[in-house]
Coordinates of C-alpha atoms and ligand atoms in Angstrom, one line a residue:
M179 CA 115.1 44.9 177.4
L180 CA 118.5 45.5 179.1
R181 CA 118.0 49.2 178.7
T182 CA 114.6 49.0 180.3
I183 CA 116.0 47.0 183.3
C184 CA 118.8 49.5 183.8
L185 CA 116.4 52.4 183.6
F186 CA 114.2 50.8 186.2
I187 CA 117.1 50.1 188.6
L188 CA 118.2 53.8 188.2
V189 CA 114.7 55.1 188.9
F190 CA 114.4 52.8 191.9
L191 CA 117.7 53.8 193.3
S192 CA 116.9 57.5 192.7
F193 CA 113.7 57.0 194.6
L194 CA 115.4 55.3 197.6
S195 CA 118.0 58.1 197.8
G196 CA 115.6 60.9 197.4
Y197 CA 117.7 62.0 194.4
G198 CA 115.9 64.6 192.5
Q199 CA 114.3 66.3 195.5
I200 CA 117.0 67.7 197.6
V201 CA 115.8 69.6 200.6
G202 CA 114.9 67.0 203.2
P203 CA 113.1 66.0 205.2
R204 CA 110.1 67.5 203.2
K205 CA 112.1 67.1 199.9
A206 CA 110.6 70.3 198.8
V207 CA 113.0 71.4 196.0
D208 CA 113.2 69.5 192.8
P209 CA 116.2 70.7 190.7
Y210 CA 115.0 68.8 187.6
R211 CA 111.4 70.2 187.5
Y212 CA 110.8 73.8 188.4
E213 CA 109.2 76.9 186.9
P214 CA 109.6 80.5 188.0
V215 CA 106.6 81.9 189.9
K216 CA 106.4 85.6 189.2
A217 CA 104.1 86.9 192.0
A218 CA 102.0 85.6 194.9
S219 CA 100.4 86.6 198.2
F220 CA 101.4 84.5 201.2
E221 CA 100.0 84.5 204.7
R222 CA 103.2 84.0 206.6
A223 CA 106.5 84.3 204.8
S224 CA 107.9 85.0 201.4
V225 CA 111.1 85.2 199.4
A226 CA 111.9 86.7 196.0
S227 CA 115.2 86.1 194.3
A228 CA 116.8 85.6 190.9
H229 CA 116.1 81.9 190.7
A230 CA 113.2 79.6 191.5
L231 CA 115.3 77.0 193.2
A232 CA 117.0 79.5 195.4
S233 CA 113.7 81.1 196.4
Q234 CA 112.3 77.6 197.2
V235 CA 115.3 76.8 199.3
G236 CA 114.8 80.0 201.3
A237 CA 111.1 79.4 201.8
E238 CA 111.7 75.8 202.9
M239 CA 114.2 77.0 205.6
M240 CA 111.4 79.2 207.1
R241 CA 108.9 76.4 207.0
R242 CA 111.4 74.3 208.9
G243 CA 111.5 76.9 211.7
G244 CA 114.2 79.3 210.4
N245 CA 113.6 83.0 210.2
A246 CA 114.3 85.5 207.4
F247 CA 118.0 85.5 208.2
D248 CA 118.2 81.7 207.8
A249 CA 116.3 82.1 204.5
A250 CA 118.7 84.8 203.3
I251 CA 121.8 82.7 204.1
A252 CA 120.4 79.6 202.4
T253 CA 119.0 81.5 199.4
Q254 CA 122.4 83.2 198.8
L255 CA 124.3 79.9 199.0
A256 CA 121.8 78.3 196.6
L257 CA 122.2 81.3 194.2
A258 CA 126.0 80.8 194.3
V259 CA 125.2 77.4 192.6
V260 CA 122.2 77.9 190.4
Y261 CA 122.8 81.5 189.4
P262 CA 126.5 81.7 188.7
V263 CA 126.1 84.8 186.6
A264 CA 125.9 86.8 189.9
G265 CA 125.1 84.6 192.9
N266 CA 128.5 83.9 194.4
I267 CA 130.9 82.9 197.1
G268 CA 133.7 84.7 195.2
G269 CA 132.1 88.2 195.4
G270 CA 130.6 90.4 198.1
G271 CA 127.5 92.4 199.0
F272 CA 125.4 94.0 201.7
L273 CA 122.7 92.7 204.0
L274 CA 120.1 95.1 205.4
G275 CA 117.8 93.7 208.0
R276 CA 115.2 94.7 210.5
K277 CA 114.3 92.3 213.3
A278 CA 110.7 92.1 214.4
D279 CA 111.8 93.9 217.6
G280 CA 112.9 96.9 215.6
Q281 CA 116.7 96.3 215.7
L282 CA 118.4 97.4 212.4
I283 CA 121.2 95.4 211.0
A284 CA 123.6 96.5 208.2
L285 CA 126.3 94.0 207.3
D286 CA 129.0 95.1 204.8
F287 CA 130.7 92.2 203.1
R288 CA 132.0 94.2 200.2
E289 CA 135.2 93.0 198.6
T290 CA 138.5 94.8 199.5
A291 CA 141.5 95.7 197.3
P292 CA 144.3 93.2 197.9
R293 CA 147.1 94.7 200.1
A294 CA 149.4 94.8 197.0
A295 CA 146.9 96.9 195.1
R296 CA 148.1 100.4 194.1
R297 CA 146.3 103.6 193.0
D298 CA 147.7 103.5 189.5
M299 CA 147.7 99.7 189.0
Y300 CA 145.5 99.9 185.9
L301 CA 147.4 102.6 184.1
D302 CA 149.9 101.9 181.4
Q303 CA 153.3 103.6 180.9
D304 CA 151.5 106.5 179.2
G305 CA 149.0 106.9 182.0
K306 CA 146.2 105.4 179.9
A307 CA 143.6 103.4 181.8
Q308 CA 143.5 99.6 181.0
T309 CA 139.9 98.8 181.7
E310 CA 140.4 95.3 180.2
L311 CA 142.6 94.6 183.3
S312 CA 140.1 96.1 185.9
Q313 CA 137.2 94.2 184.3
N314 CA 138.4 90.7 183.3
G315 CA 140.7 88.1 184.7
H316 CA 142.8 87.7 187.8
L317 CA 143.8 91.3 188.4
A318 CA 140.2 92.4 188.4
A319 CA 139.3 90.5 191.5
G320 CA 138.9 92.0 195.0
V321 CA 139.2 89.9 198.1
P322 CA 135.8 88.1 198.4
G323 CA 133.5 88.9 201.3
T324 CA 130.5 86.8 200.8
I325 CA 131.4 83.8 203.1
A326 CA 132.4 86.2 205.9
G327 CA 129.1 88.0 205.4
L328 CA 127.1 84.8 205.7
F329 CA 128.8 83.9 209.0
A330 CA 128.2 87.4 210.3
S331 CA 124.5 87.0 209.4
M332 CA 124.5 83.7 211.5
S333 CA 124.2 85.8 214.7
Y334 CA 120.6 86.6 213.7
A335 CA 119.7 83.1 212.4
K336 CA 118.1 80.2 214.2
L337 CA 119.0 77.0 212.3
P338 CA 122.5 75.4 212.2
F339 CA 124.7 76.5 209.4
R340 CA 125.1 73.0 208.1
D341 CA 121.4 72.8 207.4
L342 CA 121.5 76.1 205.6
I343 CA 124.3 75.2 203.3
Q344 CA 123.3 71.6 202.5
P345 CA 120.8 72.5 199.8
A346 CA 123.5 74.4 197.9
I347 CA 125.9 71.5 198.3
D348 CA 123.3 69.1 196.9
L349 CA 122.4 71.4 194.1
A350 CA 126.1 71.6 193.1
A351 CA 126.8 67.9 193.6
L352 CA 123.6 66.5 191.9
G353 CA 123.2 69.3 189.5
F354 CA 120.2 71.3 188.3
V355 CA 118.5 71.6 185.0
L356 CA 119.4 74.6 182.9
S357 CA 116.8 76.8 181.2
E358 CA 117.2 78.1 177.7
N359 CA 118.4 81.5 178.9
E360 CA 120.9 80.0 181.3
A361 CA 122.3 77.7 178.6
R362 CA 122.5 80.6 176.2
S363 CA 124.3 82.8 178.8
L364 CA 126.8 80.1 179.5
N365 CA 127.5 79.6 175.8
W366 CA 128.1 83.3 175.3
T367 CA 130.7 83.2 178.1
L368 CA 132.4 79.9 177.3
G369 CA 135.2 81.6 175.3
N370 CA 135.9 84.0 178.2
F371 CA 135.9 81.2 180.8
K372 CA 138.7 79.6 178.8
K373 CA 140.5 82.9 178.2
Y374 CA 140.4 84.2 181.8
G375 CA 140.7 80.8 183.7
T376 CA 143.7 78.6 183.9
K377 CA 142.0 75.2 184.4
P378 CA 139.0 73.3 183.0
N379 CA 135.9 73.8 185.1
A380 CA 132.2 72.8 185.3
F381 CA 131.2 75.5 182.8
T382 CA 133.7 74.4 180.2
A383 CA 132.7 70.8 180.6
R384 CA 130.6 71.0 177.4
K385 CA 131.3 72.6 174.1
E386 CA 127.7 73.8 174.0
W387 CA 125.0 73.9 176.6
K388 CA 121.3 73.5 175.8
A389 CA 118.1 73.8 177.7
G390 CA 117.4 70.7 179.8
D391 CA 121.1 69.9 180.3
T392 CA 122.1 69.3 183.9
L393 CA 124.9 71.5 185.3
V394 CA 126.9 69.6 187.9
Q395 CA 129.6 71.5 189.9
K396 CA 131.5 68.9 191.8
E397 CA 134.5 71.2 192.7
L398 CA 132.1 73.8 194.0
A399 CA 130.3 71.2 196.1
R400 CA 133.6 70.2 197.7
T401 CA 134.4 73.8 198.5
L402 CA 131.0 74.3 200.1
E403 CA 131.5 71.1 202.1
L404 CA 134.7 72.6 203.5
V405 CA 132.8 75.7 204.5
R406 CA 130.1 73.5 206.1
D407 CA 132.7 71.5 208.0
K408 CA 135.2 74.2 208.9
G409 CA 133.2 77.4 208.9
A410 CA 134.6 80.6 207.4
K411 CA 138.1 79.1 207.7
G412 CA 137.0 76.5 205.2
F413 CA 137.2 79.4 202.7
Y414 CA 139.7 82.0 204.0
R415 CA 142.3 79.4 205.1
G416 CA 143.4 75.9 204.3
K417 CA 142.7 74.2 201.0
T418 CA 140.3 76.7 199.4
A419 CA 142.6 79.7 200.2
R420 CA 145.6 77.8 198.8
L421 CA 143.7 77.0 195.6
L422 CA 142.6 80.6 195.2
V423 CA 146.1 81.9 195.7
A424 CA 147.5 79.3 193.3
E425 CA 145.0 80.6 190.7
M426 CA 146.2 84.1 191.3
K427 CA 149.8 83.1 190.8
R428 CA 149.0 81.2 187.6
G429 CA 147.1 84.3 186.2
G430 CA 149.0 87.2 187.6
G431 CA 146.5 88.3 190.2
L432 CA 147.3 89.9 193.6
I433 CA 145.2 88.2 196.3
D434 CA 147.4 86.4 198.7
L435 CA 146.9 84.2 201.8
Q436 CA 147.3 87.2 204.1
D437 CA 144.5 89.1 202.3
L438 CA 142.2 86.2 202.8
K439 CA 143.1 85.6 206.4
A440 CA 142.6 89.3 207.2
Y441 CA 139.2 89.8 205.5
E442 CA 136.4 90.8 207.8
A443 CA 132.7 91.6 207.3
K444 CA 131.8 94.9 209.0
S445 CA 128.8 96.0 210.8
R446 CA 127.6 99.5 209.7
T447 CA 124.9 101.8 211.0
A448 CA 121.8 101.6 208.7
M449 CA 120.7 105.0 207.3
E450 CA 117.2 106.2 208.2
F451 CA 115.2 108.9 206.6
S452 CA 111.5 109.8 206.0
Y453 CA 109.6 110.1 202.8
R454 CA 105.9 111.2 202.8
G455 CA 105.2 109.6 206.2
H456 CA 107.2 106.5 205.6
Q457 CA 110.4 105.5 207.2
I458 CA 113.1 104.5 204.7
I459 CA 116.1 102.4 205.8
G460 CA 119.0 102.3 203.4
F461 CA 122.6 101.0 203.2
P462 CA 125.4 103.5 204.1
P463 CA 128.8 103.9 202.4
P464 CA 130.8 102.0 201.1
S465 CA 127.5 101.7 199.1
S466 CA 126.3 104.9 197.4
G467 CA 122.8 103.3 197.3
G468 CA 121.3 104.6 200.5
V469 CA 122.8 108.1 200.1
I470 CA 121.5 108.4 196.5
L471 CA 118.0 107.0 197.4
G472 CA 117.8 109.4 200.4
Q473 CA 119.0 112.5 198.4
V474 CA 116.6 111.9 195.5
L475 CA 113.6 111.1 197.7
K476 CA 114.2 114.3 199.7
M477 CA 114.7 116.4 196.6
L478 CA 111.3 115.0 195.3
E479 CA 109.4 115.4 198.5
P480 CA 108.5 119.1 198.2
Y481 CA 106.8 118.4 194.8
P482 CA 103.3 116.7 194.3
L483 CA 104.7 113.8 192.3
G484 CA 101.5 111.7 192.6
Q485 CA 99.5 114.6 191.1
Y486 CA 101.8 114.9 188.2
G487 CA 101.0 111.3 187.2
F488 CA 103.0 108.2 186.6
Q489 CA 105.7 108.9 184.0
S490 CA 104.2 112.2 183.0
P491 CA 106.8 114.6 181.6
E492 CA 106.6 116.6 184.8
A493 CA 107.3 113.6 187.0
V494 CA 110.1 112.2 184.9
Q495 CA 111.8 115.5 184.5
L496 CA 111.8 116.2 188.2
M497 CA 113.2 112.7 189.0
V498 CA 115.9 113.0 186.3
E499 CA 117.1 116.3 187.6
A500 CA 117.2 115.1 191.2
E501 CA 119.1 112.0 190.0
R502 CA 121.6 114.1 188.0
R503 CA 122.5 116.1 191.1
A504 CA 122.7 113.0 193.4
Y505 CA 125.1 111.2 191.0
A506 CA 127.3 114.3 190.6
D507 CA 127.7 114.2 194.4
R508 CA 128.4 110.4 194.3
A509 CA 131.3 111.0 191.9
T510 CA 133.1 113.4 194.2
H511 CA 132.1 112.7 197.8
L512 CA 131.4 108.9 198.1
G513 CA 133.9 106.2 198.9
D514 CA 134.9 103.7 201.6
P515 CA 134.2 105.6 204.9
D516 CA 137.2 103.8 206.6
F517 CA 139.5 105.6 204.1
W518 CA 137.6 108.8 203.2
K519 CA 135.5 111.2 205.2
V520 CA 132.1 110.8 203.6
P521 CA 129.8 113.7 204.5
V522 CA 126.6 111.7 204.7
S523 CA 124.6 114.0 207.0
E524 CA 125.6 117.0 205.0
L525 CA 124.6 115.3 201.7
L526 CA 121.2 114.5 203.2
A527 CA 120.6 117.9 205.0
D528 CA 117.3 119.5 204.0
A529 CA 118.9 122.9 203.4
Y530 CA 121.6 121.4 201.2
L531 CA 119.2 119.5 199.0
K532 CA 116.8 122.5 198.7
N533 CA 119.8 124.5 197.5
R534 CA 120.8 121.7 195.2
M535 CA 117.5 121.9 193.4
G536 CA 117.7 125.7 193.4
D537 CA 118.6 125.8 189.7
F538 CA 116.0 123.2 188.6
V539 CA 113.8 124.8 185.9
P540 CA 110.6 122.9 185.1
G541 CA 110.3 122.4 181.4
K542 CA 114.0 122.8 180.7
A543 CA 116.8 120.3 180.8
S544 CA 119.9 121.1 183.0
E545 CA 123.3 120.3 181.5
S546 CA 125.5 117.9 183.4
K547 CA 128.6 119.9 182.5
L548 CA 127.2 122.8 184.4
I549 CA 126.2 120.7 187.4
K550 CA 129.1 120.0 189.8
A551 CA 129.1 118.1 193.1
G552 CA 127.9 120.2 196.0
E553 CA 130.4 121.8 198.3
F554 CA 130.5 121.9 202.1
R555 CA 131.9 124.6 204.2
E556 CA 133.6 122.1 206.5
S557 CA 135.5 120.4 204.5
E558 CA 126.8 95.9 185.9
Q559 CA 125.6 91.9 187.2
T560 CA 124.5 91.8 190.7
T561 CA 121.6 90.0 192.3
H562 CA 119.1 90.8 195.1
L563 CA 116.8 88.9 197.4
S564 CA 113.9 90.2 199.5
I565 CA 112.5 88.3 202.4
V566 CA 109.8 88.7 205.1
D567 CA 109.2 85.9 207.6
A568 CA 106.2 85.0 209.8
E569 CA 107.6 86.9 212.8
G570 CA 108.0 90.2 210.8
N571 CA 111.7 90.1 210.3
M572 CA 112.7 91.8 207.1
V573 CA 115.9 91.1 205.1
A574 CA 117.2 92.6 201.9
V575 CA 120.5 91.3 200.5
T576 CA 122.2 92.6 197.4
T577 CA 125.3 90.6 196.3
T578 CA 127.5 90.7 193.3
L579 CA 130.4 89.5 191.3
N580 CA 130.1 92.9 189.5
G581 CA 129.9 92.1 185.8
A582 CA 128.2 88.9 184.5
Y583 CA 130.2 86.0 185.8
G584 CA 132.5 88.6 187.4
S585 CA 136.1 88.3 186.2
K586 CA 135.2 85.1 184.4
T587 CA 138.0 83.5 186.3
V588 CA 137.0 80.2 188.0
V589 CA 139.3 79.2 190.8
G590 CA 141.0 76.0 189.5
G591 CA 140.0 73.0 191.7
A592 CA 137.6 75.1 193.8
G593 CA 134.9 75.7 191.2
F594 CA 133.8 79.2 192.1
L595 CA 133.9 82.4 190.1
L596 CA 135.9 85.4 191.2
N597 CA 134.5 89.0 191.1
N598 CA 135.7 91.8 188.9
E599 CA 134.9 94.4 191.6
M600 CA 138.2 96.3 191.3
D601 CA 136.5 98.1 188.3
D602 CA 134.1 99.7 190.8
F603 CA 137.1 101.8 192.1
S604 CA 137.8 105.0 190.1
I605 CA 140.9 103.6 188.3
K606 CA 141.7 107.1 187.0
P607 CA 139.9 110.3 187.7
G608 CA 137.3 111.0 185.0
V609 CA 137.7 107.5 183.4
A610 CA 134.3 105.7 183.3
N611 CA 133.9 102.3 184.8
M612 CA 131.9 99.5 183.1
Y613 CA 128.7 101.3 184.2
G614 CA 129.8 104.7 182.9
A615 CA 130.4 106.0 186.4
V616 CA 133.3 108.4 187.1
G617 CA 135.0 109.2 190.4
G618 CA 138.0 110.7 192.0
D619 CA 140.1 110.7 195.2
A620 CA 137.2 109.5 197.4
N621 CA 137.1 106.2 195.4
A622 CA 140.7 105.8 194.4
I623 CA 142.3 102.4 194.8
A624 CA 144.2 101.8 198.1
P625 CA 145.3 98.6 199.8
N626 CA 142.5 96.9 201.8
K627 CA 140.0 99.6 200.8
R628 CA 136.4 98.8 199.8
M629 CA 135.4 100.0 196.3
L630 CA 132.3 102.2 196.1
S631 CA 129.1 100.4 195.3
S632 CA 125.7 101.3 194.0
M633 CA 123.9 98.4 195.7
C634 CA 120.8 99.6 197.5
P635 CA 119.0 97.1 199.6
A636 CA 116.1 99.0 201.2
L637 CA 113.4 98.6 203.8
V638 CA 110.3 100.8 204.2
L639 CA 108.2 101.1 207.3
K640 CA 104.8 102.6 207.6
D641 CA 103.5 103.6 211.1
N642 CA 106.7 101.9 212.3
K643 CA 105.5 98.5 210.9
P644 CA 107.1 96.5 208.1
F645 CA 105.8 97.7 204.7
M646 CA 108.3 97.0 201.9
V647 CA 111.5 95.1 201.3
V648 CA 113.1 96.0 197.9
G649 CA 116.3 95.9 195.9
T650 CA 117.8 95.1 192.5
P651 CA 120.9 94.5 190.5
G652 CA 121.9 96.9 187.7
G653 CA 125.2 98.6 188.5
T654 CA 124.7 102.4 188.7
T655 CA 121.0 102.0 187.8
I656 CA 120.4 100.2 191.1
P657 CA 119.5 103.3 193.3
T658 CA 117.2 104.7 190.6
S659 CA 115.4 101.4 190.1
V660 CA 114.8 101.1 193.9
L661 CA 113.7 104.8 193.9
Q662 CA 111.1 104.0 191.2
A663 CA 109.8 101.0 193.1
V664 CA 109.4 103.2 196.2
V665 CA 107.6 106.1 194.5
N666 CA 105.6 103.8 192.3
V667 CA 104.1 102.4 195.5
I668 CA 104.0 105.5 197.7
D669 CA 103.2 108.2 195.1
F670 CA 101.5 106.3 192.3
G671 CA 99.6 103.7 194.4
M672 CA 100.9 100.6 192.5
N673 CA 100.8 97.0 193.7
A674 CA 104.0 94.9 194.0
E675 CA 104.0 93.6 190.4
Q676 CA 103.2 97.0 188.8
A677 CA 105.8 98.7 191.0
I678 CA 108.7 96.6 189.7
N679 CA 107.5 95.7 186.2
S680 CA 106.5 99.2 184.9
P681 CA 108.9 100.7 182.4
K682 CA 111.9 102.4 183.9
F683 CA 114.3 105.3 183.2
H684 CA 117.6 106.4 184.7
H685 CA 120.0 109.4 184.8
Q686 CA 123.4 109.3 186.4
W687 CA 124.8 112.8 185.7
L688 CA 127.4 111.5 183.3
P689 CA 126.9 110.5 180.5
D690 CA 124.3 113.3 180.2
L691 CA 121.6 110.9 178.8
V692 CA 118.3 109.6 180.0
D693 CA 118.3 105.8 179.7
I694 CA 114.9 104.4 179.0
E695 CA 113.4 100.9 178.5
K696 CA 111.6 100.2 175.2
D697 CA 108.1 100.4 176.7
F698 CA 108.8 103.9 178.2
P699 CA 105.8 106.1 177.1
E700 CA 106.6 107.7 173.7
E701 CA 104.5 110.8 174.4
T702 CA 106.5 111.6 177.5
R703 CA 109.8 111.0 175.6
K704 CA 108.8 113.4 172.9
K705 CA 107.9 116.1 175.4
L706 CA 111.1 115.7 177.3
A707 CA 113.1 115.7 174.1
A708 CA 111.6 119.1 173.4
M709 CA 112.8 120.3 176.8
G710 CA 116.4 119.4 175.8
Y711 CA 116.8 115.8 177.1
T712 CA 118.7 113.2 175.1
F713 CA 117.6 109.5 175.3
R714 CA 119.3 106.2 175.1
L715 CA 117.3 103.0 174.7
R716 CA 118.4 100.2 177.0
D717 CA 117.6 96.6 177.4
G718 CA 115.8 95.9 180.7
I719 CA 117.0 98.0 183.6
G720 CA 117.5 96.0 186.8
R721 CA 115.7 93.0 188.1
T722 CA 113.8 94.1 191.2
E723 CA 112.5 91.8 193.9
I724 CA 109.9 93.2 196.3
V725 CA 107.8 92.2 199.2
L726 CA 104.9 94.5 200.3
I727 CA 103.0 93.8 203.5
D728 CA 99.3 94.8 203.3
R729 CA 97.1 96.0 206.1
D730 CA 96.1 92.4 206.9
G731 CA 99.7 91.3 207.1
K732 CA 99.7 89.4 203.8
R733 CA 103.1 89.2 202.1
M734 CA 102.6 90.4 198.5
V735 CA 105.7 89.3 196.8
A736 CA 106.8 89.9 193.2
A737 CA 109.9 88.9 191.1
D738 CA 110.9 91.0 188.2
K739 CA 109.5 90.0 184.8
R740 CA 112.8 90.9 183.1
G741 CA 114.4 87.7 184.2
E742 CA 113.6 84.2 185.4
D743 CA 113.3 85.6 188.9
S744 CA 110.9 83.8 191.1
V745 CA 109.0 84.0 194.4
A746 CA 108.2 81.3 197.0
G747 CA 106.5 81.3 200.4
Y748 CA 103.7 79.9 202.5
Ligands
LIG138 N1 129.3 96.0 191.3 C1 128.1 96.8 191.3 C2 128.0 97.7 192.5 O1 128.4 97.3 193.6 O2 127.5 98.8 192.4

C-alpha cells in the first residue's frame, strides 16, 4: 500500500514538473520512450543524426521558429549528452552551411595541438612510434574546438543560445534511457574509462549497464549550465578550464589554461566544384574531405559510370583507382593550411587529374607501391548531422572525438570526454594512424596546428537550388562514403535510403586493399579479384545521414541503417 502511495506521489510530481518530456513548451522530446525513425519525407524541415533524441531536439527548435543553424547547434549539444561515443563538447569538427540567400559558410572548429606539443612527442628513445600515447589518455587530446564552433555558428541562428542548450542540460540532468547497443558499448569501454581517467564519472557509476537503464550525467549538466550562463568563457575559462587543466596535470597531458584561452574557431572558404551538372560544396583543409571528394568525382566524370551499372566491376574498379590516387595525394600534400601550403587548386585542376588517371588500365589493378603523390611544378568515431529547414537553409556538421569515446579520458568534475585527435597527425612519416592513414611533413605535429581530418560534410545544388545535404563518420572512409552517396543519387538514380544503405567499398592507397561490407556483390568481388585486387571484409563502413530535396520541395531524409541513427522533421 505504502509503495503504491509513493509511486502515485512520484508520478503526480513528475506530471507537474513535466519530468520525462523535456523540450518545453511543447514537451516534444521524451527521453524515456523513443525509437529511431529511419526515413521519412517532410514538407518543411528535417534533421538526420546519430540519435533519435538529438534529431527530435533539432526538429523541435525549427518548429519553434529556429532555422537549420539553430537546429544544428541544439542537435550537436544533445548529441554530446546522448551519444557520448562521438557527440561531444571535448572534441571538434566542421560545419558547412548554405543560407537560403546563397551565402556559403564553412566553420572550422577542429582541435589544435597544445602549445607544448612537439613533432616527435610520440616517439620513444629509439625513434619508435608510441601509438598507445597518441590514441588513448591525456596526451592524445587536442585542444577542444566544439564550444567555440557552436558560438561561431550563433551568427547565423535565430533563437537565444540558452534555448538551444537547455534540452542538452535537461537530458544530462534528468538522464535518458539506454538502448541495448548503447549499454553494450559503455560496458565494453568501462575498463578503459577507469584506466584513462583519474576520477569516477557518470559512465563508471555502474558495474554493468543494461538496456532500459537511465544514464544521468550531473557533472556534464553543470558544465553545460556554465556554458549557458557564461558563453564560450564558461568552457575556455573559469571553472571548466581549471578542471580540464587539473585533469591534464593528474594524467600527464599537455593542454594548459593558455591553450584554452587562445582557441579560436576559424571561418574558411567553402570549396565549390561541379559534377555532371550539379554544384558540389565541400569542406577545405584542414579537412581532406572536400579535396578527396572533388578529386575523385572529377576523375570519374569523363567515364559513363551510370551506364556501367551500380557496383558493376567496371564502376567499382574505376572508383577504387580514383580513390587510390586521391589518397596518395592526401598523404603528401594535405595538412593545416595555416602551417603548410596546401596546393588545393592544383590538386583539383582538370589537366592534373586527367594526367593522374593516365596510367589507369581498365581490367587491371594498379599497385599502390607504384602510385606516388602527384608533383607540381611550383612547388575512426565521428558523427554527422544533416539538416534542411523550411526556408531552404542547408547545414551539414561532422564532429568528432576521433576514436570511440575519444581518449576515454573524462574530465574529472566536468563530466565530458576528451578527444584523441592528436592521432590524426602523422606522428612519424610512414607510420599508420588508427585508420591506417600515413602522412609526412604536411601533417607533422607542431604547436597550435590543426591535425588533418577526413571529415567531409557536403552540400549539393541542382540548378542552383538545394538538392542534397550529406555526411558521415568513419575516419578515412568518410570521403569515399560521401562519394558513394553522391554517385548513388546522381549516377545510379537512387533515393535517399538506397543511397546510404547500399553496400559500400573503400580504397585509401595504403594499405593496398579494397575494404568491402559483407553484402558487397560477390560476383563483382570475384571479377575484381581476377584483375588483381585484394579485399578485406569490414563491419559497417560509416553511418551516413542524408537529406534530398525533391522537385516539389519535399525533404526526403534518411538515417543510416548501420546504427540507431534517426530522422525527425515536420
Ligand atoms: N578523426 C577523424 C577525422 O577527423 O578524420
